[in-house]
PDB file of C-alpha atoms in Angstrom:
ATOM      1  CA  LEU A   1      -5.718   9.636 -11.160  1.00  0.00           C
ATOM      2  CA  GLU A   2      -3.363   8.225 -13.783  1.00  0.00           C
ATOM      3  CA  HIS A   3      -5.905   9.124 -16.475  1.00  0.00           C
ATOM      4  CA  PHE A   4      -6.003  12.842 -15.577  1.00  0.00           C
ATOM      5  CA  THR A   5      -3.744  15.790 -16.277  1.00  0.00           C
ATOM      6  CA  VAL A   6      -1.530  16.953 -13.398  1.00  0.00           C
ATOM      7  CA  GLU A   7      -3.853  19.926 -12.824  1.00  0.00           C
ATOM      8  CA  ASP A   8      -6.914  17.641 -12.673  1.00  0.00           C
ATOM      9  CA  GLN A   9      -5.020  15.337 -10.308  1.00  0.00           C
ATOM     10  CA  ARG A  10      -4.281  18.317  -8.058  1.00  0.00           C
ATOM     11  CA  ARG A  11      -7.945  19.396  -8.090  1.00  0.00           C
ATOM     12  CA  SER A  12      -9.101  15.845  -7.320  1.00  0.00           C
ATOM     13  CA  LEU A  13      -6.703  15.499  -4.393  1.00  0.00           C
ATOM     14  CA  ALA A  14      -7.768  18.911  -3.068  1.00  0.00           C
ATOM     15  CA  GLU A  15     -11.390  17.740  -3.131  1.00  0.00           C
ATOM     16  CA  PHE A  16     -10.514  14.467  -1.365  1.00  0.00           C
ATOM     17  CA  LEU A  17      -8.654  16.392   1.341  1.00  0.00           C
ATOM     18  CA  SER A  18     -11.494  18.881   1.774  1.00  0.00           C
ATOM     19  CA  ILE A  19     -14.001  16.225   2.840  1.00  0.00           C
ATOM     20  CA  LEU A  20     -11.817  14.328   5.320  1.00  0.00           C
ATOM     21  CA  ARG A  21     -12.705  13.924   8.965  1.00  0.00           C
ATOM     22  CA  PRO A  22     -10.179  15.338  11.463  1.00  0.00           C
ATOM     23  CA  GLN A  23      -6.933  13.333  11.349  1.00  0.00           C
ATOM     24  CA  GLY A  24      -8.185  11.641   8.179  1.00  0.00           C
ATOM     25  CA  ARG A  25      -5.922  10.501   5.358  1.00  0.00           C
ATOM     26  CA  VAL A  26      -6.389   9.887   1.666  1.00  0.00           C
ATOM     27  CA  VAL A  27      -4.948   6.631   0.294  1.00  0.00           C
ATOM     28  CA  ILE A  28      -4.472   6.491  -3.478  1.00  0.00           C
ATOM     29  CA  PHE A  29      -3.376   3.502  -5.585  1.00  0.00           C
ATOM     30  CA  THR A  30      -1.939   4.288  -9.027  1.00  0.00           C
ATOM     31  CA  PRO A  31       0.181   2.274 -11.464  1.00  0.00           C
ATOM     32  CA  TYR A  32       3.840   2.668 -10.492  1.00  0.00           C
ATOM     33  CA  SER A  33       6.054   3.965 -13.299  1.00  0.00           C
ATOM     34  CA  HIS A  34       9.146   2.190 -11.952  1.00  0.00           C
ATOM     35  CA  SER A  35       7.516  -1.234 -12.107  1.00  0.00           C
ATOM     36  CA  LEU A  36       9.337  -3.155 -14.807  1.00  0.00           C
ATOM     37  CA  LEU A  37       6.558  -5.731 -15.054  1.00  0.00           C
ATOM     38  CA  TYR A  38       3.870  -3.046 -15.399  1.00  0.00           C
ATOM     39  CA  ARG A  39       5.780  -1.223 -18.144  1.00  0.00           C
ATOM     40  CA  LEU A  40       6.487  -4.464 -20.016  1.00  0.00           C
ATOM     41  CA  GLY A  41       2.881  -5.650 -19.717  1.00  0.00           C
ATOM     42  CA  LYS A  42       1.508  -2.303 -20.848  1.00  0.00           C
ATOM     43  CA  PHE A  43       3.891  -2.234 -23.820  1.00  0.00           C
ATOM     44  CA  VAL A  44       2.909  -5.756 -24.918  1.00  0.00           C
ATOM     45  CA  LEU A  45      -0.828  -5.177 -24.502  1.00  0.00           C
ATOM     46  CA  GLU A  46      -0.672  -1.869 -26.381  1.00  0.00           C
ATOM     47  CA  ALA A  47       1.297  -3.552 -29.185  1.00  0.00           C
ATOM     48  CA  LEU A  48      -1.383  -6.286 -29.365  1.00  0.00           C
ATOM     49  CA  GLY A  49      -4.166  -3.695 -29.311  1.00  0.00           C
ATOM     50  CA  ARG A  50      -5.505  -5.202 -26.052  1.00  0.00           C
ATOM     51  CA  TRP A  51      -4.818  -2.359 -23.589  1.00  0.00           C
ATOM     52  CA  PRO A  52      -8.301  -1.652 -22.138  1.00  0.00           C
ATOM     53  CA  PHE A  53      -7.537   1.450 -20.046  1.00  0.00           C
ATOM     54  CA  GLY A  54      -7.065   4.206 -22.619  1.00  0.00           C
ATOM     55  CA  LEU A  55      -4.521   6.933 -21.932  1.00  0.00           C
ATOM     56  CA  GLU A  56      -2.739   6.084 -18.703  1.00  0.00           C
ATOM     57  CA  THR A  57       0.327   7.787 -17.288  1.00  0.00           C
ATOM     58  CA  PRO A  58       1.829   5.817 -14.401  1.00  0.00           C
ATOM     59  CA  LYS A  59       3.293   7.799 -11.516  1.00  0.00           C
ATOM     60  CA  ARG A  60       6.637   7.658  -9.734  1.00  0.00           C
ATOM     61  CA  THR A  61       5.200   9.849  -6.971  1.00  0.00           C
ATOM     62  CA  LEU A  62       2.154  11.994  -6.340  1.00  0.00           C
ATOM     63  CA  ALA A  63       4.383  14.772  -4.950  1.00  0.00           C
ATOM     64  CA  ASP A  64       4.137  16.628  -8.281  1.00  0.00           C
ATOM     65  CA  CYS A  65       0.362  16.995  -8.053  1.00  0.00           C
ATOM     66  CA  LEU A  66      -0.289  17.694  -4.372  1.00  0.00           C
ATOM     67  CA  PRO A  67      -2.436  20.704  -3.573  1.00  0.00           C
ATOM     68  CA  ALA A  68      -0.917  23.314  -1.251  1.00  0.00           C
ATOM     69  CA  HIS A  69      -2.868  21.999   1.744  1.00  0.00           C
ATOM     70  CA  GLY A  70      -1.722  18.369   1.400  1.00  0.00           C
ATOM     71  CA  ARG A  71       1.475  16.456   2.065  1.00  0.00           C
ATOM     72  CA  LEU A  72       2.666  12.932   1.445  1.00  0.00           C
ATOM     73  CA  GLN A  73       2.716  11.059   4.705  1.00  0.00           C
ATOM     74  CA  ARG A  74       4.092   7.874   3.079  1.00  0.00           C
ATOM     75  CA  GLU A  75       4.614   6.322  -0.368  1.00  0.00           C
ATOM     76  CA  TYR A  76       5.632   2.805  -1.356  1.00  0.00           C
ATOM     77  CA  SER A  77       4.998   0.275  -4.097  1.00  0.00           C
ATOM     78  CA  MET A  78       3.206  -3.034  -3.698  1.00  0.00           C
ATOM     79  CA  ALA A  79       1.202  -5.743  -5.439  1.00  0.00           C
ATOM     80  CA  PHE A  80       3.767  -7.289  -7.698  1.00  0.00           C
ATOM     81  CA  LEU A  81       2.390 -10.850  -7.549  1.00  0.00           C
ATOM     82  CA  PRO A  82      -1.301 -10.126  -8.243  1.00  0.00           C
ATOM     83  CA  LEU A  83      -0.294  -8.567 -11.553  1.00  0.00           C
ATOM     84  CA  LEU A  84       1.225 -11.899 -12.569  1.00  0.00           C
ATOM     85  CA  PHE A  85      -1.904 -13.777 -11.609  1.00  0.00           C
ATOM     86  CA  ASP A  86      -4.237 -11.276 -13.307  1.00  0.00           C
ATOM     87  CA  ALA A  87      -2.516 -11.670 -16.672  1.00  0.00           C
ATOM     88  CA  HIS A  88      -5.266 -14.077 -17.753  1.00  0.00           C
ATOM     89  CA  LYS A  89      -7.710 -11.148 -17.906  1.00  0.00           C
ATOM     90  CA  PHE A  90      -5.846  -9.891 -20.955  1.00  0.00           C
ATOM     91  CA  LEU A  91      -4.382 -13.166 -22.232  1.00  0.00           C
ATOM     92  CA  PRO A  92      -7.135 -15.792 -21.683  1.00  0.00           C
ATOM     93  CA  PRO A  93      -4.927 -18.874 -22.326  1.00  0.00           C
ATOM     94  CA  LEU A  94      -3.142 -18.053 -19.044  1.00  0.00           C
ATOM     95  CA  ARG A  95      -6.344 -18.364 -16.983  1.00  0.00           C
ATOM     96  CA  ALA A  96      -6.137 -22.061 -16.061  1.00  0.00           C
ATOM     97  CA  PRO A  97      -2.372 -22.166 -15.383  1.00  0.00           C
ATOM     98  CA  SER A  98      -2.410 -18.990 -13.269  1.00  0.00           C
ATOM     99  CA  ARG A  99      -5.386 -20.178 -11.177  1.00  0.00           C
ATOM    100  CA  TRP A 100      -3.748 -23.551 -10.628  1.00  0.00           C
ATOM    101  CA  PHE A 101      -0.416 -21.977  -9.640  1.00  0.00           C
ATOM    102  CA  TRP A 102      -2.103 -19.494  -7.267  1.00  0.00           C
ATOM    103  CA  SER A 103      -4.093 -22.276  -5.554  1.00  0.00           C
ATOM    104  CA  GLN A 104      -0.904 -24.295  -5.080  1.00  0.00           C
ATOM    105  CA  LEU A 105       0.906 -21.336  -3.523  1.00  0.00           C
ATOM    106  CA  VAL A 106      -1.967 -20.563  -1.148  1.00  0.00           C
ATOM    107  CA  ARG A 107      -2.369 -24.211  -0.143  1.00  0.00           C
ATOM    108  CA  ARG A 108       1.340 -24.665   0.536  1.00  0.00           C
ATOM    109  CA  PHE A 109       2.320 -21.310   2.096  1.00  0.00           C
ATOM    110  CA  GLY A 110      -0.844 -19.424   3.078  1.00  0.00           C
ATOM    111  CA  VAL A 111      -1.952 -15.923   2.137  1.00  0.00           C
ATOM    112  CA  SER A 112       0.053 -14.140   4.885  1.00  0.00           C
ATOM    113  CA  LYS A 113       3.348 -15.548   3.616  1.00  0.00           C
ATOM    114  CA  ILE A 114       2.457 -14.656   0.023  1.00  0.00           C
ATOM    115  CA  VAL A 115       1.652 -11.053   1.030  1.00  0.00           C
ATOM    116  CA  ALA A 116       5.035 -10.809   2.806  1.00  0.00           C
ATOM    117  CA  TRP A 117       6.770 -12.095  -0.335  1.00  0.00           C
ATOM    118  CA  ASP A 118       4.816  -9.622  -2.431  1.00  0.00           C
ATOM    119  CA  LEU A 119       6.028  -6.674  -0.365  1.00  0.00           C
ATOM    120  CA  THR A 120       9.639  -7.913  -0.488  1.00  0.00           C
ATOM    121  CA  ILE A 121       9.579  -8.494  -4.251  1.00  0.00           C
ATOM    122  CA  SER A 122       7.911  -5.107  -4.726  1.00  0.00           C
ATOM    123  CA  ARG A 123      10.732  -3.384  -2.833  1.00  0.00           C
ATOM    124  CA  TRP A 124      13.297  -5.043  -5.116  1.00  0.00           C
ATOM    125  CA  LEU A 125      11.546  -4.748  -8.485  1.00  0.00           C
ATOM    126  CA  GLY A 126       8.981  -2.017  -7.991  1.00  0.00           C
ATOM    127  CA  GLY A 127       5.459  -3.210  -7.331  1.00  0.00           C
ATOM    128  CA  TYR A 128       2.665  -2.725  -9.800  1.00  0.00           C
ATOM    129  CA  LEU A 129       0.944  -0.124  -7.630  1.00  0.00           C
ATOM    130  CA  LEU A 130       2.191   3.067  -6.025  1.00  0.00           C
ATOM    131  CA  VAL A 131       0.477   3.549  -2.662  1.00  0.00           C
ATOM    132  CA  SER A 132       0.346   7.221  -1.649  1.00  0.00           C
ATOM    133  CA  VAL A 133      -0.902   8.218   1.786  1.00  0.00           C
ATOM    134  CA  ILE A 134      -1.779  11.923   1.844  1.00  0.00           C
ATOM    135  CA  GLU A 135      -2.827  14.041   4.806  1.00  0.00           C
ATOM    136  CA  PRO A 136      -3.934  17.643   5.191  1.00  0.00           C
ATOM    137  CA  VAL A 137      -1.135  20.052   6.144  1.00  0.00           C
ATOM    138  CA  GLU A 138      -2.923  20.829   9.443  1.00  0.00           C
ATOM    139  CA  ALA A 139      -2.434  17.166  10.466  1.00  0.00           C
ATOM    140  CA  CYS A 140       1.336  17.623  10.081  1.00  0.00           C
ATOM    141  CA  GLN A 141       1.593  20.297  12.789  1.00  0.00           C
TER     142      GLN A 141
END
């Protein structure tokens, strides 16, 4: 959705909501505009001419593009740590060190602990992704 105009975002969300099963929800992941790491990474990659995603406008909330028959059930940011470990996709020299570091973390602490850390860090610093859970207005009644 971050590549569309607000009106196109609204139309897309309306279409998603129209095909839901009863009590269904739409879950959308978009880059989070309050993520310091995301903004810094995007700035650096654009300056290096290595930003592969074209025009992208990160979101603080999807509230500004909800259709009339949808409402935000919940929004939060997450996935701070994977952004750090995916840096090698854009800066290849980081591939070996990031893989080694990730394997050491998983071996020592386990994935569950790392996910818990990720959510905590994301609350403090703003995670890379904004998670928006949207439901039809009828589900709210």
